[in-house]
PDB file of C-alpha atoms and ligand atoms in Angstrom:
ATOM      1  CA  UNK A   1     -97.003 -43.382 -71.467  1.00  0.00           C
ATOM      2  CA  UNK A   2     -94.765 -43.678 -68.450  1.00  0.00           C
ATOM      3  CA  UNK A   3     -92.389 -41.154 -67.944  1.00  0.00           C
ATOM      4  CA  UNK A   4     -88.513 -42.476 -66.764  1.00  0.00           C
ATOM      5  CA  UNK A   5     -85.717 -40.379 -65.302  1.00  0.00           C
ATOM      6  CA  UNK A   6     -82.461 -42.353 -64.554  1.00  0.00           C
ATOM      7  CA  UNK A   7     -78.847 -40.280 -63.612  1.00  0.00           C
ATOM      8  CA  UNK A   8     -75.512 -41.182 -65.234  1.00  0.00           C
ATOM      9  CA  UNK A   9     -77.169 -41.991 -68.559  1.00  0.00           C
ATOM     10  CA  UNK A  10     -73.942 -41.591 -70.862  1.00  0.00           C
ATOM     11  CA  UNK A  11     -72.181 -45.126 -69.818  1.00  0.00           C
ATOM     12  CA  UNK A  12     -72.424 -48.763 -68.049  1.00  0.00           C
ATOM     13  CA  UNK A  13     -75.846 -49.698 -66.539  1.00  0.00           C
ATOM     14  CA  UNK A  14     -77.545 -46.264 -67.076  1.00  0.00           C
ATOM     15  CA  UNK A  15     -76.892 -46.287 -70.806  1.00  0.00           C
ATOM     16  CA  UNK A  16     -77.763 -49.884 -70.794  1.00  0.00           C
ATOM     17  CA  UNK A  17     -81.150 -49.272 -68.474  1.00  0.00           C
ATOM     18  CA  UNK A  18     -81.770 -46.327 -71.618  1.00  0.00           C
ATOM     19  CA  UNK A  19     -81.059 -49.012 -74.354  1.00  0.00           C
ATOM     20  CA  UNK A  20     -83.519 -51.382 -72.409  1.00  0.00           C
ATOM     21  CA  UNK A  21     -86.494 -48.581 -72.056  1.00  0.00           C
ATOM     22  CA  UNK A  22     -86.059 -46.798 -75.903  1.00  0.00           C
ATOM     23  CA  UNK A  23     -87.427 -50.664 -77.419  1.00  0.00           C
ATOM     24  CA  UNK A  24     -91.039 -48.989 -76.741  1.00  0.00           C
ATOM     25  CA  UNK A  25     -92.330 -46.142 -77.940  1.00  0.00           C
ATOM     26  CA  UNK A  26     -94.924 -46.066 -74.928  1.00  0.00           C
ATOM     27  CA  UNK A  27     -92.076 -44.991 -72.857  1.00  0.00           C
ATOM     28  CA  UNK A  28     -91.016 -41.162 -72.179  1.00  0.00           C
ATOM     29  CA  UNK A  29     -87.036 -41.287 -70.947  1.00  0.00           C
ATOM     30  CA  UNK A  30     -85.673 -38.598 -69.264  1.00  0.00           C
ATOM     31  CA  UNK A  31     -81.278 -39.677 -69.970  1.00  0.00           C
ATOM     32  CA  UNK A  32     -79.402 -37.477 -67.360  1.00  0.00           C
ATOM     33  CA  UNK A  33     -75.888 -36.645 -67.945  1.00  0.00           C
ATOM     34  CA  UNK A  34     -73.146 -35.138 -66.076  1.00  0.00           C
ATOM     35  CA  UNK A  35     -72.861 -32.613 -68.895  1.00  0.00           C
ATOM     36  CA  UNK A  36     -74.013 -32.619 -72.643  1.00  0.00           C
ATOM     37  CA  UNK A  37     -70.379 -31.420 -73.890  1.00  0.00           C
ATOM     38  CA  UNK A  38     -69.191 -34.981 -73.441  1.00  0.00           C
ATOM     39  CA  UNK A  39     -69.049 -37.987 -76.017  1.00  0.00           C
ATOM     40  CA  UNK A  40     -72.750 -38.542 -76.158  1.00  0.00           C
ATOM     41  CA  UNK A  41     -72.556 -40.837 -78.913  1.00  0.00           C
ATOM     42  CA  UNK A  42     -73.431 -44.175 -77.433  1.00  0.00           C
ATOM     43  CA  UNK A  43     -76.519 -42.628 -75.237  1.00  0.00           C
ATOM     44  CA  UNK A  44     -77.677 -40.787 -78.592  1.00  0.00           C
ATOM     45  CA  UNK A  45     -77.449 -44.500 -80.765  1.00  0.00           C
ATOM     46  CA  UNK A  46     -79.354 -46.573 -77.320  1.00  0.00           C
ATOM     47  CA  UNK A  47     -82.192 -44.200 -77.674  1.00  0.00           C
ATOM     48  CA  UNK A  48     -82.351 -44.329 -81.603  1.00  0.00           C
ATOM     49  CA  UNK A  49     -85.407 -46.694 -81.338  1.00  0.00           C
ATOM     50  CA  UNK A  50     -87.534 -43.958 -79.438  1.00  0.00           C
ATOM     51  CA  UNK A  51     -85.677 -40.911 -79.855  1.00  0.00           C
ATOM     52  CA  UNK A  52     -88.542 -38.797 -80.609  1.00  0.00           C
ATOM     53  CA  UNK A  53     -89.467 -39.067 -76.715  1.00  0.00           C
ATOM     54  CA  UNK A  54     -86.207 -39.411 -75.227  1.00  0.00           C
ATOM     55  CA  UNK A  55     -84.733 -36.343 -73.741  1.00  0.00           C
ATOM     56  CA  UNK A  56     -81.154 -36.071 -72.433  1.00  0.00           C
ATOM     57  CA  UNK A  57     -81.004 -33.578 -69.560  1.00  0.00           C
ATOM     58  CA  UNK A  58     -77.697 -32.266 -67.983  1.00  0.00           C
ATOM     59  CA  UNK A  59     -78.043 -33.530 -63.802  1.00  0.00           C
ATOM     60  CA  UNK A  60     -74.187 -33.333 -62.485  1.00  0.00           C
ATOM     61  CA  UNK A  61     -75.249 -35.105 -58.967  1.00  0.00           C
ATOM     62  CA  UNK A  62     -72.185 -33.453 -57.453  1.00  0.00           C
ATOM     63  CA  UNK A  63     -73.585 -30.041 -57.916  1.00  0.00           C
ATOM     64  CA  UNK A  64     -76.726 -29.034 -55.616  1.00  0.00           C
ATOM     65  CA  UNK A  65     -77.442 -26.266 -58.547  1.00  0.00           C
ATOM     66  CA  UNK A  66     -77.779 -28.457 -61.442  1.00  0.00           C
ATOM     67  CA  UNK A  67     -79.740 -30.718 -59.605  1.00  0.00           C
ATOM     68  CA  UNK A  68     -81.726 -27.629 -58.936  1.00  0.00           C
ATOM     69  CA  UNK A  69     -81.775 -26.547 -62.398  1.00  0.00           C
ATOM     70  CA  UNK A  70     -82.199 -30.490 -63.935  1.00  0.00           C
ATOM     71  CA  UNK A  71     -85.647 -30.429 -61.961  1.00  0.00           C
ATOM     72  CA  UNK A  72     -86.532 -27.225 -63.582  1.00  0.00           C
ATOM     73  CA  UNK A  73     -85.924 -28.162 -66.636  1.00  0.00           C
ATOM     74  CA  UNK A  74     -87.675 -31.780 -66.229  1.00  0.00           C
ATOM     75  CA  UNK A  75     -91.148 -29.549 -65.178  1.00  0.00           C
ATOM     76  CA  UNK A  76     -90.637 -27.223 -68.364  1.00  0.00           C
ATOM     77  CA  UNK A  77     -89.784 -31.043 -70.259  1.00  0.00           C
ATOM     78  CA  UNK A  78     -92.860 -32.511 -69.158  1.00  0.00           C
ATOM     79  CA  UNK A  79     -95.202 -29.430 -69.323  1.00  0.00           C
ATOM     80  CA  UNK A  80     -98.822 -30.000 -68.276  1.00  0.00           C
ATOM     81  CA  UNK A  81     -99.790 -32.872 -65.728  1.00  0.00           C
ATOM     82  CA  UNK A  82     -97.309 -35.430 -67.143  1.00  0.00           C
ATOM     83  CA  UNK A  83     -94.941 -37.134 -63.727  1.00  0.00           C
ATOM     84  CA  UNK A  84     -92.171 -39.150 -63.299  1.00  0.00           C
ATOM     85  CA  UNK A  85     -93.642 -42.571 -62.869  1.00  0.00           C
ATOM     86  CA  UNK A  86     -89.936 -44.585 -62.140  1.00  0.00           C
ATOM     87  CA  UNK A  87     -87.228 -42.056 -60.749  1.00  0.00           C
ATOM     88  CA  UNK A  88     -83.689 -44.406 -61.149  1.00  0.00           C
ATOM     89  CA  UNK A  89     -80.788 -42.831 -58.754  1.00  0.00           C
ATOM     90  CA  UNK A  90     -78.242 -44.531 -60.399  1.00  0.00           C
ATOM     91  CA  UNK A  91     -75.111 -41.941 -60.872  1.00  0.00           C
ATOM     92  CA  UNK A  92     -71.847 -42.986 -59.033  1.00  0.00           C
ATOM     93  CA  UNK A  93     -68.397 -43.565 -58.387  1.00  0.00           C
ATOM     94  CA  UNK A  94     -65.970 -45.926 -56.694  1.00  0.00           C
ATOM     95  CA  UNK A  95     -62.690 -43.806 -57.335  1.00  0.00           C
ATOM     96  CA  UNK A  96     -60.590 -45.198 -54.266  1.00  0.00           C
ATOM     97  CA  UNK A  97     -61.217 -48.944 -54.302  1.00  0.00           C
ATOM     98  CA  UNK A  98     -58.006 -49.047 -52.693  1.00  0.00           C
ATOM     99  CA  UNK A  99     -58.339 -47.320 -50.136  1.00  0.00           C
ATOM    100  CA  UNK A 100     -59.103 -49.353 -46.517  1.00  0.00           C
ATOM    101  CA  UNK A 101     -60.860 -48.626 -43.478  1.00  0.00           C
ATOM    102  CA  UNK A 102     -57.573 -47.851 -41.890  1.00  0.00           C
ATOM    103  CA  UNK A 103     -56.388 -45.410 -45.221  1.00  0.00           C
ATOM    104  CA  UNK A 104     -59.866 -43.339 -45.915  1.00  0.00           C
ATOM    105  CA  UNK A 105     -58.746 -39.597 -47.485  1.00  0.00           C
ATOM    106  CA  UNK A 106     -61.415 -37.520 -45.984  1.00  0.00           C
ATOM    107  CA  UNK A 107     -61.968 -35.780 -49.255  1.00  0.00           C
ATOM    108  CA  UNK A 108     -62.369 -39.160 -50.902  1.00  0.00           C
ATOM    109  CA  UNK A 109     -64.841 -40.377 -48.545  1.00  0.00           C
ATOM    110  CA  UNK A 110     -66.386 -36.906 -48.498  1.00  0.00           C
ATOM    111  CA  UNK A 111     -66.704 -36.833 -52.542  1.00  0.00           C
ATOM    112  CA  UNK A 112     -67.807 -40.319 -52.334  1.00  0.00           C
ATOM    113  CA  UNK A 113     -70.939 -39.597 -49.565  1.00  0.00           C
ATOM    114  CA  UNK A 114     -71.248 -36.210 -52.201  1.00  0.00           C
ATOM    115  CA  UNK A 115     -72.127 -38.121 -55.226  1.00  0.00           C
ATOM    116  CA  UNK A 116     -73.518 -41.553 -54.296  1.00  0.00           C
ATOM    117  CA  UNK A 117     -75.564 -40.327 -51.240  1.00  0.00           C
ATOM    118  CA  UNK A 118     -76.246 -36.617 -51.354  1.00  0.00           C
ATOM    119  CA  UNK A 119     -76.436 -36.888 -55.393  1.00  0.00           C
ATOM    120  CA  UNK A 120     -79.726 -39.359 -54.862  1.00  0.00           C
ATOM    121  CA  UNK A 121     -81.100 -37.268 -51.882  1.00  0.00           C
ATOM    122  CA  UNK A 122     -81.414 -33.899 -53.507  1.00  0.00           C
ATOM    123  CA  UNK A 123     -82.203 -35.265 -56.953  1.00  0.00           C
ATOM    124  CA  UNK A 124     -85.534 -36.786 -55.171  1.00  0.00           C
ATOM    125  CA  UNK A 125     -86.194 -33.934 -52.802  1.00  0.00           C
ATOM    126  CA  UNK A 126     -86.136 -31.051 -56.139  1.00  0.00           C
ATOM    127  CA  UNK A 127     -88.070 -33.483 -57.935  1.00  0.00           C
ATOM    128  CA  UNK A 128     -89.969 -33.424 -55.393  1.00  0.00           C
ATOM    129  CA  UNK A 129     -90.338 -29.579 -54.961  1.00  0.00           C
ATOM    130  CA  UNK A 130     -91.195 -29.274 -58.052  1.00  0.00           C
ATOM    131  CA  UNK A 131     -94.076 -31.351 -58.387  1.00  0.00           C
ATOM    132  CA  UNK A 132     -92.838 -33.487 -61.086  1.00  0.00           C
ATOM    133  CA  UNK A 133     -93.157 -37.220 -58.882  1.00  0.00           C
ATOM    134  CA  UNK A 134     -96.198 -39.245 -59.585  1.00  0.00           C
ATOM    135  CA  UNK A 135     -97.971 -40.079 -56.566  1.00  0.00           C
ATOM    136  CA  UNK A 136     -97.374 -43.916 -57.415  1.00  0.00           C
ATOM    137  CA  UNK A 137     -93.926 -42.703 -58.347  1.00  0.00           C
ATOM    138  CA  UNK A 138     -91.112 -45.469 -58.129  1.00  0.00           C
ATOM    139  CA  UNK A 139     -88.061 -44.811 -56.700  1.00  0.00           C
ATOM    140  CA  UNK A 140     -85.003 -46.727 -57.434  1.00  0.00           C
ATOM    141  CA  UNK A 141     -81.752 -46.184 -55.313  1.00  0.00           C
ATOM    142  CA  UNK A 142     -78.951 -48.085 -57.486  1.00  0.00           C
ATOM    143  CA  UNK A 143     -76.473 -49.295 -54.243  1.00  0.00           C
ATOM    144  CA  UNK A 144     -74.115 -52.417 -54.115  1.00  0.00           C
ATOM    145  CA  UNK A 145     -74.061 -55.317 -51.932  1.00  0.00           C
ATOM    146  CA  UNK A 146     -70.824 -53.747 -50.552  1.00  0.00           C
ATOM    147  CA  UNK A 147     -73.737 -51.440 -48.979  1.00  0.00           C
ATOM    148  CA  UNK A 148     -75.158 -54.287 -46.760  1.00  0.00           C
ATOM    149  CA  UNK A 149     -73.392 -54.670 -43.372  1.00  0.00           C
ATOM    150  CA  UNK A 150     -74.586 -58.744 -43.549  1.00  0.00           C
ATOM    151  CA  UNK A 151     -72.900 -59.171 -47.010  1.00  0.00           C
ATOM    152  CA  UNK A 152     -70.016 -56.975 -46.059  1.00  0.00           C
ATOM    153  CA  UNK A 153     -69.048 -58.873 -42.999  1.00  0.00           C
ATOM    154  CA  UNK A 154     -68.700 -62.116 -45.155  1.00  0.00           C
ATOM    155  CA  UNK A 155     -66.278 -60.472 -47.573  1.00  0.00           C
ATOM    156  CA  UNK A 156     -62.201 -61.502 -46.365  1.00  0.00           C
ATOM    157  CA  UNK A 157     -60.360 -59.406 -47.129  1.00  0.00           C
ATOM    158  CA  UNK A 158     -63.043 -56.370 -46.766  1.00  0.00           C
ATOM    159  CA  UNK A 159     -62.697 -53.690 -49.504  1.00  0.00           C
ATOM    160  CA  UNK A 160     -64.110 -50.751 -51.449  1.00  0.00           C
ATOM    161  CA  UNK A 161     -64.253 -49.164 -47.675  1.00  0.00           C
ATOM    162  CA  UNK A 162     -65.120 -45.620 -48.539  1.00  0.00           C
ATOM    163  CA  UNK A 163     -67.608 -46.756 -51.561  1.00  0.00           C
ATOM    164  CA  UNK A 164     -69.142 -49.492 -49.383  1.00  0.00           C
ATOM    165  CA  UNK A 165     -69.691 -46.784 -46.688  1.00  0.00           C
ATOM    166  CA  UNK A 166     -71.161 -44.473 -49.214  1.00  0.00           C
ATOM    167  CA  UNK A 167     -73.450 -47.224 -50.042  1.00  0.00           C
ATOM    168  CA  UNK A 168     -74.719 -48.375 -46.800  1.00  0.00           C
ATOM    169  CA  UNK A 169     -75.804 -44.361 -45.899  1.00  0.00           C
ATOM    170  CA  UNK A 170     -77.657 -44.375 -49.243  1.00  0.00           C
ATOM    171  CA  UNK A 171     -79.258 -47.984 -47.825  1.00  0.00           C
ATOM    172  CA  UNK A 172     -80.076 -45.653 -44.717  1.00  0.00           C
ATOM    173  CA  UNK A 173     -81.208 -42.619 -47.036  1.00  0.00           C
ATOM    174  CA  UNK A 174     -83.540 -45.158 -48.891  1.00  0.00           C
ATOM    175  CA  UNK A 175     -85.435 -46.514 -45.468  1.00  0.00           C
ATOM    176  CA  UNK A 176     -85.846 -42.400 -44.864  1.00  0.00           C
ATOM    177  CA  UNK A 177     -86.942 -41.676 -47.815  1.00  0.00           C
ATOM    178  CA  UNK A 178     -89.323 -44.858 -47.998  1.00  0.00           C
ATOM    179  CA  UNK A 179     -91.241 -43.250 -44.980  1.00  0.00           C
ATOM    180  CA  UNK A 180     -91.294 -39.539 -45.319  1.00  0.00           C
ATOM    181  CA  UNK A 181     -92.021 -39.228 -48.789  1.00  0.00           C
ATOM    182  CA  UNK A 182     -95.500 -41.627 -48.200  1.00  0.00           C
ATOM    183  CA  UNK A 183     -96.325 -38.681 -46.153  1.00  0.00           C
ATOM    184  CA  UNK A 184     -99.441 -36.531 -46.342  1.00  0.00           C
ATOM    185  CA  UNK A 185     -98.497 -33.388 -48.177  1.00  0.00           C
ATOM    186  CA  UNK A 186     -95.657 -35.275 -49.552  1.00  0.00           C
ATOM    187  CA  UNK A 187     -96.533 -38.438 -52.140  1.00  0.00           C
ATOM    188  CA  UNK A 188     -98.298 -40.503 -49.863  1.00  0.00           C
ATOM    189  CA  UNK A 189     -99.187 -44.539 -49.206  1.00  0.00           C
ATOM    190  CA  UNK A 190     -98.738 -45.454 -52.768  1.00  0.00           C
ATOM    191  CA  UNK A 191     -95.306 -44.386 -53.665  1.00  0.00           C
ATOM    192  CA  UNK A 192     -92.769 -46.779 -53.183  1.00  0.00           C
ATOM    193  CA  UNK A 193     -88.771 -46.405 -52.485  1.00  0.00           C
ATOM    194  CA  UNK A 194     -86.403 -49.384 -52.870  1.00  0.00           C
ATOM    195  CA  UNK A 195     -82.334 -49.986 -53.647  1.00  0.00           C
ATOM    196  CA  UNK A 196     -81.428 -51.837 -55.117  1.00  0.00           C
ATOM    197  CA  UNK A 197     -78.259 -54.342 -56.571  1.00  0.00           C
ATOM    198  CA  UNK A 198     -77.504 -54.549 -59.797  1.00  0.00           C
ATOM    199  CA  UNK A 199     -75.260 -57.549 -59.440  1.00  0.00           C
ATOM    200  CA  UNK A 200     -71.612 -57.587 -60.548  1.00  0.00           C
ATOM    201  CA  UNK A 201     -71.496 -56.014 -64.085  1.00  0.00           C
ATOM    202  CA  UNK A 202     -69.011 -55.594 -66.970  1.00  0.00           C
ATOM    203  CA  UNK A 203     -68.729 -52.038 -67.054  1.00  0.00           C
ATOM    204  CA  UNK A 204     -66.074 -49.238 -66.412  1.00  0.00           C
ATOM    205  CA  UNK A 205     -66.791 -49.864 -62.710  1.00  0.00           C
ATOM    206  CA  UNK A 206     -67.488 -53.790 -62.225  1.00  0.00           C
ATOM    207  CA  UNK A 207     -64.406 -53.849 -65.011  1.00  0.00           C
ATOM    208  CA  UNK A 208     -63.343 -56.634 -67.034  1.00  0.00           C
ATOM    209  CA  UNK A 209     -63.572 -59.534 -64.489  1.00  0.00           C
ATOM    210  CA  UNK A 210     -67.229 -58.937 -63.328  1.00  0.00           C
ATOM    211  CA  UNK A 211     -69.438 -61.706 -63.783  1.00  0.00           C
ATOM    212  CA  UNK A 212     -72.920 -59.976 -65.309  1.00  0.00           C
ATOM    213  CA  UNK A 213     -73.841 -58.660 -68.794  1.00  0.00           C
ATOM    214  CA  UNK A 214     -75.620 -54.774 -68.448  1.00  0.00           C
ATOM    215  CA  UNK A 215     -78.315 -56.302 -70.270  1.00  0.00           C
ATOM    216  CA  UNK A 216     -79.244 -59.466 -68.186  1.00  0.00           C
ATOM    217  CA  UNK A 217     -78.396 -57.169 -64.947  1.00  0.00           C
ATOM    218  CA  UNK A 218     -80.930 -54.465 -66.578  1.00  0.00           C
ATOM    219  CA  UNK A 219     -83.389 -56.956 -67.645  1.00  0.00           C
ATOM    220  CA  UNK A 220     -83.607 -58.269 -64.324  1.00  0.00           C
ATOM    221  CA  UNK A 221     -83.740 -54.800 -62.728  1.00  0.00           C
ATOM    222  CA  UNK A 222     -86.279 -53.631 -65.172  1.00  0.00           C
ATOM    223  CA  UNK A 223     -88.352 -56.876 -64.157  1.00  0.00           C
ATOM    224  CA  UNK A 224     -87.992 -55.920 -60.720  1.00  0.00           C
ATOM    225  CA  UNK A 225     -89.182 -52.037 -61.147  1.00  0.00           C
ATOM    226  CA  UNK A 226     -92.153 -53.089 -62.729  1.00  0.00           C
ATOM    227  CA  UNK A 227     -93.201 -55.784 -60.389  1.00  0.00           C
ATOM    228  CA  UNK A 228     -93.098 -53.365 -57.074  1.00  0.00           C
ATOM    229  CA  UNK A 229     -95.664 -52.924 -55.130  1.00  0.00           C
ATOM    230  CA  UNK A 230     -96.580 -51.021 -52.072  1.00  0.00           C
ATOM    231  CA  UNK A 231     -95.516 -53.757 -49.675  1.00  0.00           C
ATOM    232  CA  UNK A 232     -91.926 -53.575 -51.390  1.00  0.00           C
ATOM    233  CA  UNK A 233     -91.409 -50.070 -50.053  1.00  0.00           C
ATOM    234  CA  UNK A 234     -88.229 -49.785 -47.662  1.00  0.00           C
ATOM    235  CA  UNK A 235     -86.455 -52.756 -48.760  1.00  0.00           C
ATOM    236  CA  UNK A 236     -83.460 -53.916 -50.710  1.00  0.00           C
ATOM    237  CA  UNK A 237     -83.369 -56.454 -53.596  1.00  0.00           C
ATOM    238  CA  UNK A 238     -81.028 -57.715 -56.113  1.00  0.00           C
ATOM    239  CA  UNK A 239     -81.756 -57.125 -60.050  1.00  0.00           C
ATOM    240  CA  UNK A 240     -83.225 -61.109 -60.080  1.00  0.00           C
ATOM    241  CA  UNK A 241     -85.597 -59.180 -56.901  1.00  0.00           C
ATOM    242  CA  UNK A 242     -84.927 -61.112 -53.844  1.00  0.00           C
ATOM    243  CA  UNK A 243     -84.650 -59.417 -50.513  1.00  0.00           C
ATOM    244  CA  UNK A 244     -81.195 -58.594 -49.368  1.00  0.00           C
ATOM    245  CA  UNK A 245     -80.456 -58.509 -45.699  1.00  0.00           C
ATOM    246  CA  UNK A 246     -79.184 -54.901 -44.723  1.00  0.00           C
TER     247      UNK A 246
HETATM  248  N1  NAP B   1     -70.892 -52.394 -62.265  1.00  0.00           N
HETATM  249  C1  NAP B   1     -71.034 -53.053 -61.119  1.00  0.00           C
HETATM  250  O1  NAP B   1     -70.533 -54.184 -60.944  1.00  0.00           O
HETATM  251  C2  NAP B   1     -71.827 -52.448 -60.002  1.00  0.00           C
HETATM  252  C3  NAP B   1     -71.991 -53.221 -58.840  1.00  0.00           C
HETATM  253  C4  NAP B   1     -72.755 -52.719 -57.790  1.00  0.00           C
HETATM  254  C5  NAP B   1     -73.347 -51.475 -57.922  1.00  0.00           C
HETATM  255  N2  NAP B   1     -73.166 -50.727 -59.050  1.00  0.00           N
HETATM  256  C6  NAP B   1     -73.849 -49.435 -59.121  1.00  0.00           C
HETATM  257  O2  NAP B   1     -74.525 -49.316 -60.365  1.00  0.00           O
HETATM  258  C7  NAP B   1     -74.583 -47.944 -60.760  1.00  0.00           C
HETATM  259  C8  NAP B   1     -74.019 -47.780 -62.148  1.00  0.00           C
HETATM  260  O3  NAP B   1     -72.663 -48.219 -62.128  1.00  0.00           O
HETATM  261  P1  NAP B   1     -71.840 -48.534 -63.463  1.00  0.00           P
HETATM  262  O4  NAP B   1     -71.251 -49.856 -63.277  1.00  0.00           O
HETATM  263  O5  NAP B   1     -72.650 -48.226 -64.652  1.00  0.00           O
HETATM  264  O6  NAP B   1     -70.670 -47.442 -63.291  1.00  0.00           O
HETATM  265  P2  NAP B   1     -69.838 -46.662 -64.400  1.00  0.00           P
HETATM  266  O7  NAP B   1     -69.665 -47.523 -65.574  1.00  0.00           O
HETATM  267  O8  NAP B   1     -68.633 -46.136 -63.710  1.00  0.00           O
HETATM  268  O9  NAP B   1     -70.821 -45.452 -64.769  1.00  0.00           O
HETATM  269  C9  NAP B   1     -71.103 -44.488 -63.788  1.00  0.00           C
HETATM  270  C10 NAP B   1     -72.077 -43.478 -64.355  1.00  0.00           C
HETATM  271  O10 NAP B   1     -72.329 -42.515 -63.327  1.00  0.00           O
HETATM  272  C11 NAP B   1     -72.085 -41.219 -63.887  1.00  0.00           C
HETATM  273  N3  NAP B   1     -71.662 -40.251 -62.900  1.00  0.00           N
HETATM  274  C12 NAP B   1     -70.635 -40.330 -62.020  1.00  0.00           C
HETATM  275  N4  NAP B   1     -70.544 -39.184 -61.331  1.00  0.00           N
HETATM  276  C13 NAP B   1     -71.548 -38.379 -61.766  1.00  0.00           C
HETATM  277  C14 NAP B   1     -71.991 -37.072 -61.450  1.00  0.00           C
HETATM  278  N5  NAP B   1     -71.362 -36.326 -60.538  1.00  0.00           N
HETATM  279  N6  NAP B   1     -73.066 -36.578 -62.105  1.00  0.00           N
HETATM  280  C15 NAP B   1     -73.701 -37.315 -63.030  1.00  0.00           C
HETATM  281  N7  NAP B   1     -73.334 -38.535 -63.407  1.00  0.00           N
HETATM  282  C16 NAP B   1     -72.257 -39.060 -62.766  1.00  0.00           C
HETATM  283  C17 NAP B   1     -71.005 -41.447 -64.932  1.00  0.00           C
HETATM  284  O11 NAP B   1     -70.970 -40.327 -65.808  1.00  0.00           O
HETATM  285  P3  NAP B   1     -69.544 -39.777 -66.421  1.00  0.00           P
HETATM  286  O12 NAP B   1     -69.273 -40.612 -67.648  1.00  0.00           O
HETATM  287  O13 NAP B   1     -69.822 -38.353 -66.738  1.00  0.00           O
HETATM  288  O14 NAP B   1     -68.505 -39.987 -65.375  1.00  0.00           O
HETATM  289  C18 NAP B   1     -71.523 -42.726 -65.569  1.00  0.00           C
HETATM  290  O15 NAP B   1     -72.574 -42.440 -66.457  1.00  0.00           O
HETATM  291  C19 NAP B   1     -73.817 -47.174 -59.686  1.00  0.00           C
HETATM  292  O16 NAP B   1     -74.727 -46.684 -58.728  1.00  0.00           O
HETATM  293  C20 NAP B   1     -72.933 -48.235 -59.060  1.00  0.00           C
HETATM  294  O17 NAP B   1     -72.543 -47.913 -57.759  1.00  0.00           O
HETATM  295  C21 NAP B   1     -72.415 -51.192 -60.082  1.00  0.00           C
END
């Protein structure tokens, strides 16, 4: 029975990657939500198929103690020897899209680096803390291909500066985490830490004009998770899994 956790659970690709994983009832899912005393109504109909081992979880990844508290509570969830087998970072936000190298608000950027980089780092680390990762635990960075310098640098005019920045320092926090965490005392050689790009979706961030479907994006990123091995570890892929230059 492998055990899921994946962040912003309530909307877009996370409800969509819930949706995908409640069509067995092999699978435990762990749906993380900035906080249960929103319109849960979507998340609570995508899990209908497996509800009776779904479990929604409150994770703001702005706020070091609820991550704190979310990893508590997925120990006391899973009880006994049960571990996260696939650990999805996927909670973010691109709220100045507008905003250029040249016109970065330092709280924006700040907010931005708080959520889609810090929000990922100290979800895995308390995870981590609390014993709760599998040992062949997969970990799943959701970034952009605004986060690779190589794409980036072909994109006229540049934009999404302070999200794309965001996204390239979770890039970096992925290629820390990919080494560290296979350390003794840590997880060790068989855990393995990717990001990944989920493509250009219709949802409230890719909006109206994106290209994707969530569920051919999620299909392909599923298809991806379950197809790493340890020699994927450190690297970046697209949802159809090939290797993205950084
Ligand atoms: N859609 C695309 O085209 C696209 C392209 C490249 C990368 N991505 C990446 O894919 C992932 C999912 O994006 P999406 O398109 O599904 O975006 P979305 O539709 O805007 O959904 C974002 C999700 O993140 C949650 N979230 C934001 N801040 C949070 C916080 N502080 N704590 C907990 N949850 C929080 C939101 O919850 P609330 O409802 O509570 O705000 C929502 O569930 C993100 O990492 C994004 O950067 C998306």
């Amino acid at each position: 029975m492998p055990v899921y956790v994946v962040t912003g659970a309530n909307r877009g690709l996370g409800l969509e990657f819930i949706r995908q994983l409640s069509q067995s009832k092999d699978n435990t899912v762990l749906a993380c939500v900035r906080s249960t005393s929103s319109d849960l109504a979507d998340l609570k109909q995508a899990s209908q198929p497996n509800e009776a081992n779904t479990h929604v979880l409150t994770c703001d990844t702005a706020d070091l103690s609820s991550i704190q508290s979310f990893a508590k509570q997925v120990q006391k969830t899973l009880g006994g020897d049960r571990k996260i087998d696939f650990l999805i970072n996927n909670a973010a936000v691109n709220s100045k899209p507008e905003q250029t190298s040249l016109t970065i608000g330092p709280e924006d950027l700040t907010n931005e680096i708080r959520i889609n980089v810090l929000g990922p780092a100290k979800t895995t680390e308390f995870l981590l803390a609390e014993g709760v990762l599998a040992k062949t635990a997969r970990i799943v960075n959701i970034t952009s291909g605004l986060g690779s310098m190589a794409v980036s640098l072909g994109i006229t005019p540049r934009k999404c500066a302070t999200y794309s920045i965001s996204k390239g320092a979770l890039n970096s926090l992925t290629v820390q985490q990919s080494g560290e965490l296979r350390e003794e005392g840590r997880l060790g050689p068989k855990c393995v830490v990717v990001c990944m790009d989920p493509g250009w979706v219709k949802t409230r961030m890719g909006g109206e004009g994106a290209i994707l479907e969530p569920e051919e994006s999620i299909g392909g990123m599923l298809k991806c998770i379950h197809g790493l091995g340890e020699g994927h570890n450190g690297k970046f892929y697209t949802y159809t899994g090939k290797e993205v230059p950084w």
